[in-house]
mmCIF file of C-alpha atoms and ligand atoms in Angstrom:
data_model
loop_
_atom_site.group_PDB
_atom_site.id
_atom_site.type_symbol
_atom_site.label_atom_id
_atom_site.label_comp_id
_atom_site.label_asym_id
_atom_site.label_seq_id
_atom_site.Cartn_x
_atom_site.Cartn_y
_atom_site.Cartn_z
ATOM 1 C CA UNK A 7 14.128 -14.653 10.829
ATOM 2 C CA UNK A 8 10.834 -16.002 9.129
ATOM 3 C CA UNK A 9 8.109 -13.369 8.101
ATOM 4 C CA UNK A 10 5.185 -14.517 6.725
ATOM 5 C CA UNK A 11 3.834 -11.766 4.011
ATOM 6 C CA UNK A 12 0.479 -11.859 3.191
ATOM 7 C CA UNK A 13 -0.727 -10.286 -0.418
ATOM 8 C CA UNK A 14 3.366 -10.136 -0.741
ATOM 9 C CA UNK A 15 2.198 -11.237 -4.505
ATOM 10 C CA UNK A 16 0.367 -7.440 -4.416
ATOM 11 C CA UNK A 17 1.803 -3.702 -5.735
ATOM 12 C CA UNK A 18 3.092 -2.935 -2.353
ATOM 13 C CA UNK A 19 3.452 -6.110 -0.704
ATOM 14 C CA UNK A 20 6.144 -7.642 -3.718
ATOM 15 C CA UNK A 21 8.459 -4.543 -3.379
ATOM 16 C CA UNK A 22 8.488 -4.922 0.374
ATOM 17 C CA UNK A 23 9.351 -8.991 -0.071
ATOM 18 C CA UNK A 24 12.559 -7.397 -2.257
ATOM 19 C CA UNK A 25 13.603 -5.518 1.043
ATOM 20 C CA UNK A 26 13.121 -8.462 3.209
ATOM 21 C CA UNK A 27 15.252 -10.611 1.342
ATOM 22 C CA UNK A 28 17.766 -8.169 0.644
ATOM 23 C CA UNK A 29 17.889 -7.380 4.313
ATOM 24 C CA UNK A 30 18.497 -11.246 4.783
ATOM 25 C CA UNK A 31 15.052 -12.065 6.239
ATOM 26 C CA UNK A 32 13.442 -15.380 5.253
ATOM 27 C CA UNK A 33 9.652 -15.176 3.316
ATOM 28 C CA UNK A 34 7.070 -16.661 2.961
ATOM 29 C CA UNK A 35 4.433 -15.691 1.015
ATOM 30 C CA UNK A 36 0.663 -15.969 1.343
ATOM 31 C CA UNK A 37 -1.487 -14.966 -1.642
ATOM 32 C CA UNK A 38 -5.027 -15.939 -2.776
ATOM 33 C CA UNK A 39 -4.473 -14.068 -6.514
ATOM 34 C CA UNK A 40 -7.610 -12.152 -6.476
ATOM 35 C CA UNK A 41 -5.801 -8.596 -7.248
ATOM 36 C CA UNK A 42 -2.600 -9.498 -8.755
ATOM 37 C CA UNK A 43 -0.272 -11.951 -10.460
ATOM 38 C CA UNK A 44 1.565 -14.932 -9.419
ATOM 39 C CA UNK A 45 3.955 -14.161 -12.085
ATOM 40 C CA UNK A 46 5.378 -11.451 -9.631
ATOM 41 C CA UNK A 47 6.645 -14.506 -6.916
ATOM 42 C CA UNK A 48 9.091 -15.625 -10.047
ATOM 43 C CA UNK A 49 10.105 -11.631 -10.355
ATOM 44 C CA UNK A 50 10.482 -10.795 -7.044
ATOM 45 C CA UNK A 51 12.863 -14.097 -7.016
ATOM 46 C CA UNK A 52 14.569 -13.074 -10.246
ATOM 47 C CA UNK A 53 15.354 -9.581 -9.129
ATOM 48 C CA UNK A 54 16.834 -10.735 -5.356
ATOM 49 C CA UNK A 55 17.959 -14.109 -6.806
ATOM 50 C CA UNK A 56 17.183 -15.426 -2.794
ATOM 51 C CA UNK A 57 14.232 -18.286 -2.446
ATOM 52 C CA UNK A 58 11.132 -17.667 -0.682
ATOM 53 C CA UNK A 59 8.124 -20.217 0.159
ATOM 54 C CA UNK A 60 4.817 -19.287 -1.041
ATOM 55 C CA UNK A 61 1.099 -20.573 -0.308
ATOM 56 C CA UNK A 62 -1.853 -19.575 -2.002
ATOM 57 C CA UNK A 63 -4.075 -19.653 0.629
ATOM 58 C CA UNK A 64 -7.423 -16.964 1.388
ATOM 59 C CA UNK A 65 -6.021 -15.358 4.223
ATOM 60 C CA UNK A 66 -9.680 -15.142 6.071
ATOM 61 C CA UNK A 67 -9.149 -19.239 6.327
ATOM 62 C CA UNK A 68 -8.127 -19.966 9.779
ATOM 63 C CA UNK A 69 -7.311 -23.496 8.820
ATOM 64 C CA UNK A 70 -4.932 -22.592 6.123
ATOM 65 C CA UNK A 71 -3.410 -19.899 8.088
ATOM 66 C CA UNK A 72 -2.891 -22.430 11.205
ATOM 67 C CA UNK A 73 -1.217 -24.794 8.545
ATOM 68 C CA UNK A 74 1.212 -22.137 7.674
ATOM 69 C CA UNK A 75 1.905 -21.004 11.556
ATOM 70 C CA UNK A 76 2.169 -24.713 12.430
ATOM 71 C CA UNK A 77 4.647 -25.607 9.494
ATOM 72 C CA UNK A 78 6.914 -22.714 9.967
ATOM 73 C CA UNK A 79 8.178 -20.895 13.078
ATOM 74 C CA UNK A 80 7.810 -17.046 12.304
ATOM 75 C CA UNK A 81 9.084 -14.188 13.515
ATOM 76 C CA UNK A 82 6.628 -11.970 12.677
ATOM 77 C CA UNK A 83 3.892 -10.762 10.015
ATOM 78 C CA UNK A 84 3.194 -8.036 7.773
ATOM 79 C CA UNK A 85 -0.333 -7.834 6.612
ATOM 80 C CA UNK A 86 -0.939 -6.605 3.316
ATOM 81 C CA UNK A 87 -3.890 -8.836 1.598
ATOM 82 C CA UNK A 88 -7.109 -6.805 1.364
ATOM 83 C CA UNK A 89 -9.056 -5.343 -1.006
ATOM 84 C CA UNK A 90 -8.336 -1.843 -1.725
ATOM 85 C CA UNK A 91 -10.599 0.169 -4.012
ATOM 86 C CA UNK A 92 -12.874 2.924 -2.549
ATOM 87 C CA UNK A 93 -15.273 2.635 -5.253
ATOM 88 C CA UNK A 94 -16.042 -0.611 -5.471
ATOM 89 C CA UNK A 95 -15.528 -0.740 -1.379
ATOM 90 C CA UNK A 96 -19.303 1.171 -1.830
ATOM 91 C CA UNK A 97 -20.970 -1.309 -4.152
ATOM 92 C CA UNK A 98 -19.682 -4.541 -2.256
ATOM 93 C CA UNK A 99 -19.534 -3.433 1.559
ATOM 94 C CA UNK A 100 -20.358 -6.642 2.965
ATOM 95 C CA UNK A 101 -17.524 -8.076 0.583
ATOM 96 C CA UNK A 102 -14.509 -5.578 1.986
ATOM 97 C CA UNK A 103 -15.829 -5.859 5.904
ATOM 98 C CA UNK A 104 -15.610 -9.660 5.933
ATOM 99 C CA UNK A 105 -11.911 -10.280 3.661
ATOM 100 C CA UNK A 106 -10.347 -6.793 5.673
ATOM 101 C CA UNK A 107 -11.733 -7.682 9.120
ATOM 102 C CA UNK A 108 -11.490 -11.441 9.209
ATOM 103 C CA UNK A 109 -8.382 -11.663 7.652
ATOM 104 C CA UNK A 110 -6.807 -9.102 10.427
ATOM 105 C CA UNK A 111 -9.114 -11.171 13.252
ATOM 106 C CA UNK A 112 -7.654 -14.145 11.970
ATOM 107 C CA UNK A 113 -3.957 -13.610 11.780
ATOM 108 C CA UNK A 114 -4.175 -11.963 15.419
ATOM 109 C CA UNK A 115 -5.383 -14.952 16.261
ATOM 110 C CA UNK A 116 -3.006 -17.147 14.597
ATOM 111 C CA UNK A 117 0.126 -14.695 16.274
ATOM 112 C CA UNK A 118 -1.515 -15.457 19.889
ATOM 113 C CA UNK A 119 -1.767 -19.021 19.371
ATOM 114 C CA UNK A 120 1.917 -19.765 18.220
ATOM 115 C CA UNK A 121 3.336 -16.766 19.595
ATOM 116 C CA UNK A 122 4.329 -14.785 17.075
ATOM 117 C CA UNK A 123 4.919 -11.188 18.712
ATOM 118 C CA UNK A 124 5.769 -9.096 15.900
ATOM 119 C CA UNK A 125 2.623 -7.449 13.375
ATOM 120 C CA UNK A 126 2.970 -5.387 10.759
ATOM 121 C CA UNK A 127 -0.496 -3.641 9.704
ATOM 122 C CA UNK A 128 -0.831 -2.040 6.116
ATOM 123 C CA UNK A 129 -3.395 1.202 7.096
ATOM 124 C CA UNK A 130 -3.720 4.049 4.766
ATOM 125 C CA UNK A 131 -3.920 7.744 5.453
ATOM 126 C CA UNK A 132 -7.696 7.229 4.170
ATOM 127 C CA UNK A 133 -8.745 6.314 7.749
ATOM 128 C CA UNK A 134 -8.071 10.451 8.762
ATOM 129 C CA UNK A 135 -11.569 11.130 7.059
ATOM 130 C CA UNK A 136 -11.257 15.054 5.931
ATOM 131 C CA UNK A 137 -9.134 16.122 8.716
ATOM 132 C CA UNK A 138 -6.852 18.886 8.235
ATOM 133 C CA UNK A 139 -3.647 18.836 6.542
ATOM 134 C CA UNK A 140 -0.796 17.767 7.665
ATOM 135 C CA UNK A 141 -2.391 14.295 9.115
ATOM 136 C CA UNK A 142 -0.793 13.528 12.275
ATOM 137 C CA UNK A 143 -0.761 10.526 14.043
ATOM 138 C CA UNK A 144 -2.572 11.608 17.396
ATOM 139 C CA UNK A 145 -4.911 12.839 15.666
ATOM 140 C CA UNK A 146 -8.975 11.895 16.589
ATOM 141 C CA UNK A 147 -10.169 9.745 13.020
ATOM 142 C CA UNK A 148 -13.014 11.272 11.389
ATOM 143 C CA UNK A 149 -15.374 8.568 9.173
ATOM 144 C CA UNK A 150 -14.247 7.631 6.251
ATOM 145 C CA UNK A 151 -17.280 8.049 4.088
ATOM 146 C CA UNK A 152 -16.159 4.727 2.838
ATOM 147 C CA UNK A 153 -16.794 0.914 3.688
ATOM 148 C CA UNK A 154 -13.111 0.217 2.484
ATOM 149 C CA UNK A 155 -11.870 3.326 4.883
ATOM 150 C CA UNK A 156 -13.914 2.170 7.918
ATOM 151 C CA UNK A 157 -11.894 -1.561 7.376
ATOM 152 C CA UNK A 158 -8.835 -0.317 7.596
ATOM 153 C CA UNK A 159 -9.980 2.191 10.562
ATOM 154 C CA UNK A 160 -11.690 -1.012 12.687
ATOM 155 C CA UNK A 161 -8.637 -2.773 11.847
ATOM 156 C CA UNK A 162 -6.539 -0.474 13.419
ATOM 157 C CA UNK A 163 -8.913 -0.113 16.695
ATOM 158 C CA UNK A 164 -9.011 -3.981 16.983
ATOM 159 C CA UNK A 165 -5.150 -4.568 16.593
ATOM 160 C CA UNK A 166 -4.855 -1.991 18.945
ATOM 161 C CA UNK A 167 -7.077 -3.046 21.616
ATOM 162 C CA UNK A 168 -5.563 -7.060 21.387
ATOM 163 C CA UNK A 169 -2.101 -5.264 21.792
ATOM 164 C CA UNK A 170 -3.126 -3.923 24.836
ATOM 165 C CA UNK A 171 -4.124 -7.402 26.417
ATOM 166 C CA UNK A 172 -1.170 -8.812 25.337
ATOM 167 C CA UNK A 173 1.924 -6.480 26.310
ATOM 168 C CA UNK A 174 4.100 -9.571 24.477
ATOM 169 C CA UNK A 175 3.285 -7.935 21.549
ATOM 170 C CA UNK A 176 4.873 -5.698 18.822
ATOM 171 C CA UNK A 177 2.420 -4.027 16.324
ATOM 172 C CA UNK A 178 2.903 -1.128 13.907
ATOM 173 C CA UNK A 179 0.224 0.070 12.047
ATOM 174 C CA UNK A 180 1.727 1.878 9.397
ATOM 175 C CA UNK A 181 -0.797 4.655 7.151
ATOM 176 C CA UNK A 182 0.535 4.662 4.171
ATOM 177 C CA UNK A 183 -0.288 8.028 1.679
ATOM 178 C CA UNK A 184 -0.463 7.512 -2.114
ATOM 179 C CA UNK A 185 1.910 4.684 -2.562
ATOM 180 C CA UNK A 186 3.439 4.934 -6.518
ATOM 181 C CA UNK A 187 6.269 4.078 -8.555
ATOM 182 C CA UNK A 188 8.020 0.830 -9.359
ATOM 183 C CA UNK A 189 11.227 -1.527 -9.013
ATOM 184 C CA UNK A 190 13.866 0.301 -10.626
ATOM 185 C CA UNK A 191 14.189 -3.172 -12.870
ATOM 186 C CA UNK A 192 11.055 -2.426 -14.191
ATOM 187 C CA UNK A 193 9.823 -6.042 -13.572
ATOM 188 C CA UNK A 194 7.244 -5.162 -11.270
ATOM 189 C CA UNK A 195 5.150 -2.103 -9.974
ATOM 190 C CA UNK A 196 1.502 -1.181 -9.923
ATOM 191 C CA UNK A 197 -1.175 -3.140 -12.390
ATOM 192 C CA UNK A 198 -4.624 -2.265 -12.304
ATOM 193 C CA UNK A 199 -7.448 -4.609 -13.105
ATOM 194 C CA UNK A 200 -8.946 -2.502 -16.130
ATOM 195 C CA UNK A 201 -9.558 1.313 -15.934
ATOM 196 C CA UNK A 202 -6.864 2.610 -13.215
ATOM 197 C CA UNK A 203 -8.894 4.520 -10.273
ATOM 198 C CA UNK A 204 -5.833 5.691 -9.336
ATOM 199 C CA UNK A 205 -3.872 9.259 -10.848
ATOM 200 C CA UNK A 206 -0.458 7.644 -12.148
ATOM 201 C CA UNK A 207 -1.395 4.252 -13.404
ATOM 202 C CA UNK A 208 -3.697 6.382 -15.103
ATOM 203 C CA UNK A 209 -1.356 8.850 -16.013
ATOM 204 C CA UNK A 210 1.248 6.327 -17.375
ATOM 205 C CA UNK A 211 -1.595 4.387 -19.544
ATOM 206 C CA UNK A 212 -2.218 7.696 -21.052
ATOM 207 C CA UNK A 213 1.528 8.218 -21.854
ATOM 208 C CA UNK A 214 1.341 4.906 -23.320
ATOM 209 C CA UNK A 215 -1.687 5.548 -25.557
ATOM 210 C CA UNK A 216 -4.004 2.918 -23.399
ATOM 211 C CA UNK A 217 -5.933 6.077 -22.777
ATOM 212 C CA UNK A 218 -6.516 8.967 -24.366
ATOM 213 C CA UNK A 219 -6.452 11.600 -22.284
ATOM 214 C CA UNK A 220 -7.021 11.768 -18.503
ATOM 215 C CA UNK A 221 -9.933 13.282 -16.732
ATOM 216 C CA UNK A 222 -8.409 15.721 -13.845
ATOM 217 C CA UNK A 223 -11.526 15.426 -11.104
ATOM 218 C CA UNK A 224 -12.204 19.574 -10.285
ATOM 219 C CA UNK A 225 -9.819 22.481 -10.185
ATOM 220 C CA UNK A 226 -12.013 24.369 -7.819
ATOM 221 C CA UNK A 227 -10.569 22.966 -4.644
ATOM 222 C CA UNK A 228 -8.802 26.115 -2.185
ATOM 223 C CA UNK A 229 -5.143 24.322 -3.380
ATOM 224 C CA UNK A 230 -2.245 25.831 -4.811
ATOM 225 C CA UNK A 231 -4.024 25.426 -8.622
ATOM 226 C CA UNK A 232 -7.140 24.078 -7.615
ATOM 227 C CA UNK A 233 -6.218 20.417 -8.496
ATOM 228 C CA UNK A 234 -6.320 17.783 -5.134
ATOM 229 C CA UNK A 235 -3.141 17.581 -3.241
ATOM 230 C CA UNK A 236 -1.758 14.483 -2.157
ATOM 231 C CA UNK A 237 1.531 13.114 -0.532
ATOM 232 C CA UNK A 238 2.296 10.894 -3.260
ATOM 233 C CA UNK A 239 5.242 8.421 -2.000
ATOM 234 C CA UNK A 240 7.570 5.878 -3.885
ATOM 235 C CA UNK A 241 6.941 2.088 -3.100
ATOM 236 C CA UNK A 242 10.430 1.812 -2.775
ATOM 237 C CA UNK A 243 10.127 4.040 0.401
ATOM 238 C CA UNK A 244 7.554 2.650 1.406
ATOM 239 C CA UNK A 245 8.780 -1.158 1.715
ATOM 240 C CA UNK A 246 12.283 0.831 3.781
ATOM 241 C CA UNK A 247 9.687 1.843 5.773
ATOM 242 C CA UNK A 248 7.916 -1.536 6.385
ATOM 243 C CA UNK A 249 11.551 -2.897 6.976
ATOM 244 C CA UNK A 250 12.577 0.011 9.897
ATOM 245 C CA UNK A 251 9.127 -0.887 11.415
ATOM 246 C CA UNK A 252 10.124 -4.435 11.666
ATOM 247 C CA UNK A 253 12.898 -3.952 13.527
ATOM 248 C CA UNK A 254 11.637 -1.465 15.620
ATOM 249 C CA UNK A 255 10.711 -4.028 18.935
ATOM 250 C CA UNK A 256 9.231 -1.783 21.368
ATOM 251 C CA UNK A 257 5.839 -3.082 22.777
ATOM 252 C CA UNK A 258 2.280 -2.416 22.124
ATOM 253 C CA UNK A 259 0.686 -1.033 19.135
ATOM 254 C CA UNK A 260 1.985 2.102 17.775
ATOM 255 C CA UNK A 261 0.687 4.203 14.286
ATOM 256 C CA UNK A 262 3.106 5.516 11.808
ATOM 257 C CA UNK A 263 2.366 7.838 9.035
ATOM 258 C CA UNK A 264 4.638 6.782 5.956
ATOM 259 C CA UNK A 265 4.507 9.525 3.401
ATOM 260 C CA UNK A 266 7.101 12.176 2.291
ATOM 261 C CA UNK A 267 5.487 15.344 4.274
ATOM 262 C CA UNK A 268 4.810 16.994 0.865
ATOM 263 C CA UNK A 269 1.865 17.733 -1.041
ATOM 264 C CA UNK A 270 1.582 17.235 -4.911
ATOM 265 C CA UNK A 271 -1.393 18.922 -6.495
ATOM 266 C CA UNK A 272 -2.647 16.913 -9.918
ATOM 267 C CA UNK A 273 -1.380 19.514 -12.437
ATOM 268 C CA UNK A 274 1.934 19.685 -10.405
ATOM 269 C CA UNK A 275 2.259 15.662 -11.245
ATOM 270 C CA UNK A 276 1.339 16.127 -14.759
ATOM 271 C CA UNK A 277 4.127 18.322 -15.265
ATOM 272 C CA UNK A 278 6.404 16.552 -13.286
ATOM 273 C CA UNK A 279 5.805 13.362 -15.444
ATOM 274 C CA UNK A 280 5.968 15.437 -18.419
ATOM 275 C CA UNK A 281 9.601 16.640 -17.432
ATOM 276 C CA UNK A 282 10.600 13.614 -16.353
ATOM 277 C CA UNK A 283 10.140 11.256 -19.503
ATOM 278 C CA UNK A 284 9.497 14.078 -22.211
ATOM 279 C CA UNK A 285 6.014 13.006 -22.766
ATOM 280 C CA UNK A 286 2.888 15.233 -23.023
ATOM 281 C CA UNK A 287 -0.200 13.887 -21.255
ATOM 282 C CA UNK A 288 -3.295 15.171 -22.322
ATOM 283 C CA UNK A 289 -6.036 16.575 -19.967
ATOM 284 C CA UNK A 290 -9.338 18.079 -19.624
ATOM 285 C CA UNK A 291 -10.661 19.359 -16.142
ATOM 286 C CA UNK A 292 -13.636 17.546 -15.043
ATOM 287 C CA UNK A 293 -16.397 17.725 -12.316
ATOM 288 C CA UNK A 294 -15.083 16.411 -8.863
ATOM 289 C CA UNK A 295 -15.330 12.991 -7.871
ATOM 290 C CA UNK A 296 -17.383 12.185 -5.603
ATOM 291 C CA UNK A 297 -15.922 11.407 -1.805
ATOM 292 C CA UNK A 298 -12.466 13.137 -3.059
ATOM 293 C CA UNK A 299 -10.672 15.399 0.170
ATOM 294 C CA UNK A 300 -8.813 18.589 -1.339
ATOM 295 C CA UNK A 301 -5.577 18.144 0.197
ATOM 296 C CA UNK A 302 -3.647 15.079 1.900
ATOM 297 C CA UNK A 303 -0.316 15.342 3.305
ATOM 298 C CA UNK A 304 1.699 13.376 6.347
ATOM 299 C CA UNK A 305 3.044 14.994 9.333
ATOM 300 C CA UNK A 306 6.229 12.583 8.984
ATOM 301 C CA UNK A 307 8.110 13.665 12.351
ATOM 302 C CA UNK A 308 6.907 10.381 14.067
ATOM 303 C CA UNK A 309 8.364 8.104 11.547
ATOM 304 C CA UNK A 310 11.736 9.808 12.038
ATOM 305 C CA UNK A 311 12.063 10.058 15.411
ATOM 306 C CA UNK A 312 10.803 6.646 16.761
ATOM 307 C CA UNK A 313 11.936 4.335 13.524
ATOM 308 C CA UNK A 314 14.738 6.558 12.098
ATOM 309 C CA UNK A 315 12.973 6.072 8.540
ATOM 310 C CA UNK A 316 12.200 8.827 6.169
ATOM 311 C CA UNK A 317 11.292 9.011 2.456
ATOM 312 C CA UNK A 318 14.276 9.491 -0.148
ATOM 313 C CA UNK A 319 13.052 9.928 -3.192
ATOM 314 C CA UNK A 320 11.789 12.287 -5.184
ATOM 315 C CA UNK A 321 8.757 12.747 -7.618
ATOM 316 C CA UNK A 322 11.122 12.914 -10.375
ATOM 317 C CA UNK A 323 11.882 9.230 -9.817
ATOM 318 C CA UNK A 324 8.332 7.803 -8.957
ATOM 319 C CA UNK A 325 7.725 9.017 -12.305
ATOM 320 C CA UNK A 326 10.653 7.876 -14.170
ATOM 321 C CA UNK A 327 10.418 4.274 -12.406
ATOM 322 C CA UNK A 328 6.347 4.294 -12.873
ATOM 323 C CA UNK A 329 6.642 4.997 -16.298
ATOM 324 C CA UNK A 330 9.752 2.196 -17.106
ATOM 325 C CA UNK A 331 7.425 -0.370 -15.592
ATOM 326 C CA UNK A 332 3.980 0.829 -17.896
ATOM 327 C CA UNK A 333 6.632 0.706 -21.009
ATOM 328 C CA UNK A 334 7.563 -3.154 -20.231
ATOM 329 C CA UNK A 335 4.491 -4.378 -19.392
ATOM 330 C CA UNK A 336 3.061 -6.192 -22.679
ATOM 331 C CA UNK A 337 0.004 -6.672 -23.370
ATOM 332 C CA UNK A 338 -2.059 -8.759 -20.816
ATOM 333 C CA UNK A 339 0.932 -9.869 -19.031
ATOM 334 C CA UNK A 340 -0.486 -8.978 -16.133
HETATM 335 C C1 LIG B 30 -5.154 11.218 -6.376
HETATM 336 C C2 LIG B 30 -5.583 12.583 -6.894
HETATM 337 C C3 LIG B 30 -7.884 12.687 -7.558
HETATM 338 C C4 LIG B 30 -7.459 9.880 -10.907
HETATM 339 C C5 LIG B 30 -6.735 6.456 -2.984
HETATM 340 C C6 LIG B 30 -7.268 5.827 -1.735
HETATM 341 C C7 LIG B 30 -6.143 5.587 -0.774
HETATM 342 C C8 LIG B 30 -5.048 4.798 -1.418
HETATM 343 C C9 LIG B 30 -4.555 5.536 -2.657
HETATM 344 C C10 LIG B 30 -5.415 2.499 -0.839
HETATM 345 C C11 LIG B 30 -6.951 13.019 -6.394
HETATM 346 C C12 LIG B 30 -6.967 12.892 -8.758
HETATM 347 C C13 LIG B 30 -7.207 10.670 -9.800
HETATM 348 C C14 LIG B 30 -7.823 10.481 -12.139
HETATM 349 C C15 LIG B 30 -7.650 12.638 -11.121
HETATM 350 N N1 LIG B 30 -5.494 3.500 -1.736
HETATM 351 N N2 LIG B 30 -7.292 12.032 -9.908
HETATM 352 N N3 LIG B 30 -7.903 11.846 -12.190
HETATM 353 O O1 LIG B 30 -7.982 9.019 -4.028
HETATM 354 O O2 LIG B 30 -5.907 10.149 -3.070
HETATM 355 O O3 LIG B 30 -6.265 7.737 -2.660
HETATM 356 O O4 LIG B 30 -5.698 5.681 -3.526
HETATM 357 O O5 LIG B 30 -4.870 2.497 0.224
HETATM 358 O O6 LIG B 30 -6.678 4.852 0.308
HETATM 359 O O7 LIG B 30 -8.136 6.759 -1.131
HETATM 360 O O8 LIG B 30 -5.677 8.486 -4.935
HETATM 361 O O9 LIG B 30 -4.708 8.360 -7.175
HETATM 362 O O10 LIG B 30 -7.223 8.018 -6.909
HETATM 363 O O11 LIG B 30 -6.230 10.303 -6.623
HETATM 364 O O12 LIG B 30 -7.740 13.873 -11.189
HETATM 365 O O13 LIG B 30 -8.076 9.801 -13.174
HETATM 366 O O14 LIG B 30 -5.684 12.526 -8.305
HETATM 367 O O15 LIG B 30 -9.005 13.573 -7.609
HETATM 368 O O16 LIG B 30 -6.927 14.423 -6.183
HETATM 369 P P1 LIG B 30 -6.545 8.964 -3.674
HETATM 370 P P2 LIG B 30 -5.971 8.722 -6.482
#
């Protein structure tokens, strides 16, 4: 079966290519660059040693997308290309609307035209808004407080609403929680574009001496130590999870959380990274940042029971496989 993978060149994209292939799907890959390397196609074909097709093509063109629909006959897609940083989602708004929205209008579109049933949505736990802990599915969204939040949210609403005038199709929207770690190879995982927003490429550039020390953003929040709590999940998982979703075939659009069901508070992932690979990372406790929730943690009992999918590893291992991949990257390899 064909999937076409779009950002499958990205962090969380390339590791779920890996399961494809290794699950004997065919790929092919459609990446515009903007927020990653093509270097990763060549890994994610060393480390499966199985072809794939690749086009670098801006998913928000319709006629490049038709190309790709016309030239090969898919079995489905899994959506992944879209810009993903909350702070920069706030200075370019107009930027993160059109690439998120269009590219999801467009590849509906596409998936209607040459009937192509099966959808794969990446969504992130972000679209809950500062619900209460532990996020469930049924849940009613609250906003976002955050142009690249409200994307993923309208996304969601629109893939929903097309599923629903077109019974033929198969969507899962899967929210993923704070996707980390890396290929066990250590050929790919997580690279930034300069300063990491997020905790452990942050963490891991500290280990490495990058950065000196990292900032933890308020202890004053009613958690365990004060530090924000998050359900921090291993890519690894999470491209399983893409894979059970795929061959889940039952109709209309349905939302998956894809986390572990536990929280991690800061300090309890500094330690954790400290035990796992014998490093001390330095901190100081900082003000809060701005639009940060306290806690964030996945009801998982959905994923379970309707896909038979659950997280298996541990936060011993996200750190042990985020840190192998921050020790091979060179310098500007990436
Ligand atoms: C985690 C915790 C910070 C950095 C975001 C997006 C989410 C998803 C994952 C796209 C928080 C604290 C962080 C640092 C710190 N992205 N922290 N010092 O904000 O939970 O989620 O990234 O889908 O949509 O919202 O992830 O890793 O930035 O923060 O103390 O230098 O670590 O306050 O408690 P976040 P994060």
């Amino acid at each position: 079966m064909n999937i076409l993978v779009t950002g499958g060149a990205g962090y969380i994209g390339s590791h779920t290519c890996i399961a494809l292939l290794n699950a004997g799907y065919s790929v092919i890959i459609a990446d515009n660059f903007t927020n990653c390397n093509r270097e990763t196609v060549n890994k994610i074909v060393d480390i499966t040693k199985k072809k794939l097709h690749f086009h670098e093509v801006d998913v928000t063109n319709e006629r490049s997308i038709n190309e790709i629909f016309k030239r090969y006959k898919l079995d489905g897609v899994m959506h992944f290309a879209g810009h993903k940083a909350i702070g920069e989602s706030l200075e370019k708004p107009l930027n993160y609307y059109y690439n998120n929205v269009v590219s999801t209008l467009v590849l509906a579109k596409a998936c209607l035209k040459y009937n192509v049933n099966r959808f794969i949505f990446s969504s992130s736990a972000t679209v809950y808004g500062d619900n209460k802990t532990p996020f469930v599915e049924t849940m009613t969204l609250l906003p976002t407080t955050n142009p690249y939040g409200e994307t993923k949210a309208m996304s969601e609403r629109i893939l929903v609403d097309i599923a629903n005038a077109n019974p033929q199709l198969q969507i899962s929207i899967l929210r993923y929680f704070n996707p980390v770690g890396a290929h066990e190879s250590g050929l790919i995982g997580e690279t930034p574009n300069g300063i990491p927003n997020n905790l452990m490429p942050y963490v891991t550039q500290v280990a490495k001496g990058k950065l000196k020390r990292l900032k933890v953003f308020g202890n004053d929040y009613a958690t365990v130590d004060g530090t924000g709590v998050r359900d921090y999940i291993h890519v690894l998982d999470l491209a399983d999870g893409h894979v059970a979703a795929f061959q889940n075939t039952s109709s209309g659009a349905r939302i998956f959380n894809l986390g572990t069901g536990k929280g991690t508070s800061v300090l309890e992932l500094i330690n954790a990274f400290e035990k796992a690979n014998g490093i001390k990372i330095p901190y100081e406790i900082t003000n809060r940042r701005s639009g940060d929730i306290a806690s964030c943690y996945a009801d998982v009992s959905k994923a379970k029971r309707e896909l038979d999918w659950e997280a298996k590893r541990d936060i011993v291992s996200m750190c042990k496989d985020s840190w192998r991949f921050e020790q091979n990257l060179k310098e500007n390899t990436f």
